[in-house]
Amino acid sequence: ELINWKRNENGGLEFVTVGHYDDSLSPGQKLDIKREISWADGGVQVPVSVCSDSCPPGKRKVLQEGKPYCCYDCVPCAEGEISNSTDSSDCSPCPNEFWPNAEKNFCRPKLLEFLSFHEILGIILSACSIAGACLTIITAIVLFKHRFTPVVKANNSELSFLLLFSLTLCFLCSLTFIGRPSDWSCMLRHTAFGITFVLCISCVLGKTIVVLMAFKATIPGSNVAKWFGLAQQRMTVVSFTFVQVLICIIWLVLQPPYSNRNLTVYKEKIILECALGSALGFWAVLGYIGLLAVFCFVLAVLARKLPDNFNEAKLITFSMFIFCAVWITFIPAYISSPGKFTVAVEVFAILASSFGLIICIFFPKCFIILFRPEKNTKKHLMAMAATYCSYRRMSFKGQETGSSSLPPHYVENVAQQLPYTTLVEGALVFRKVSQIEGPRSVKSDRSLC
């Protein structure tokens, strides 16, 4: 018989038969319980005969001080560790390129992070890059279609088309920064970026120098024009670009950029990035671009004070101001941005500076060509030449009287008489119309004007 000791209503003990046990019966029939058993706490639930429950996978046992071995607490595994068995006394760390799941009972491969063409940020930057390249091509088509008009001819069309070509490459080179990095793409993205931007800045610098030299050429007795003709302009662009090509070649030969799996920024992710190889090479490329940009900005600031109401140097000044501002703010943002956002900051700087150049330099010309055709006529061309001749006649008079400069009020009056014209453009267009090549003397100017 199975006897259950339990307390009655009066608080005394009583013995109640709750079942039978017969060892002679077959298994499964030996124990026969007829009624519920009352335990010490007065309940009918079978008490647990252990101090603590078993620890599930993902946790480890920590013994409770001063209690038996069976009394312990279940503590979650530390960051980066797992336990895949019940009642584990310790946890195991995951390999370098693996990370625990949420339950910390197995290691899964770490997520790979890079700026992809399939995510929203990559799609937006890619769309802006392609849109910028298309905008540049459309601008080139508009200028080429009207290449024989005064606005295009008077603004050094050869450098303008070369600048548009380099801007197209600048927009397209930003696409090399998006996508999974490889050794070849890492070398391509940095060298393409450095060379295309130097080509772009060299063209802008050439246009700025042309404006300064053209104005100097209108001063009596000056022959500076012969020192900066088409051959010199081409040589300037080639020379500045060649220096950057040389820097990139040295960088690629000594310590080229390479793809890298960065495990230090995030514990749970692997950043696929382009390591610079040589930080000196990267900052040399960037520093050379900055040097040319600052030099171009200074020259443009000087040229913007020339007497005119539509001086291209003003547009160059504003565009280079935007360019310098973008890349100055780029440096701290580039250093402080983690992971794929470092690449996004660099792509944004490329696109912002490229858009700044094309909008500031070429949109005013396209606006006149498309929406103000009356400003782009032969009559307007002759007005430029007339302004130039007025300026030259006053120069001759000043030379004969011993004065080396024009009266300031006259310069202001001439500049205000013809909006959207420029004294510099008038000088250039007048020389084209007169078909005069090479250095010119005061006497030849006087006979023509």
XYZ file of C-alpha atoms in Angstrom, residues 186-199 240-257 276 278 280-289:
44
model
C 40.236 50.561 -55.254
C 43.157 51.570 -57.475
C 40.834 52.850 -60.188
C 38.590 54.965 -57.974
C 41.360 57.006 -56.367
C 43.481 57.538 -59.465
C 40.471 58.345 -61.677
C 39.215 60.803 -59.082
C 42.584 62.551 -58.757
C 43.360 62.823 -62.479
C 39.885 63.896 -63.653
C 39.599 66.597 -61.026
C 43.038 68.009 -61.797
C 42.100 68.060 -65.500
C 49.202 70.387 -64.473
C 47.498 67.093 -65.296
C 50.814 65.324 -65.932
C 51.994 66.192 -62.410
C 48.932 64.477 -60.946
C 49.432 61.466 -63.224
C 53.011 61.220 -61.962
C 51.861 61.354 -58.326
C 49.305 58.594 -58.969
C 51.872 56.392 -60.726
C 54.310 56.696 -57.813
C 51.483 55.897 -55.383
C 50.385 52.819 -57.349
C 53.945 51.513 -57.733
C 55.051 51.947 -54.107
C 51.931 51.303 -51.977
C 48.727 51.026 -54.025
C 45.232 51.023 -52.486
C 44.710 53.680 -48.852
C 49.886 54.897 -48.470
C 50.812 60.048 -47.923
C 49.881 59.191 -51.508
C 46.188 59.881 -50.917
C 46.770 63.211 -49.212
C 49.327 64.173 -51.898
C 46.654 63.630 -54.579
C 44.062 65.557 -52.564
C 46.530 68.275 -51.591
C 47.565 68.894 -55.198
C 43.902 69.312 -56.182
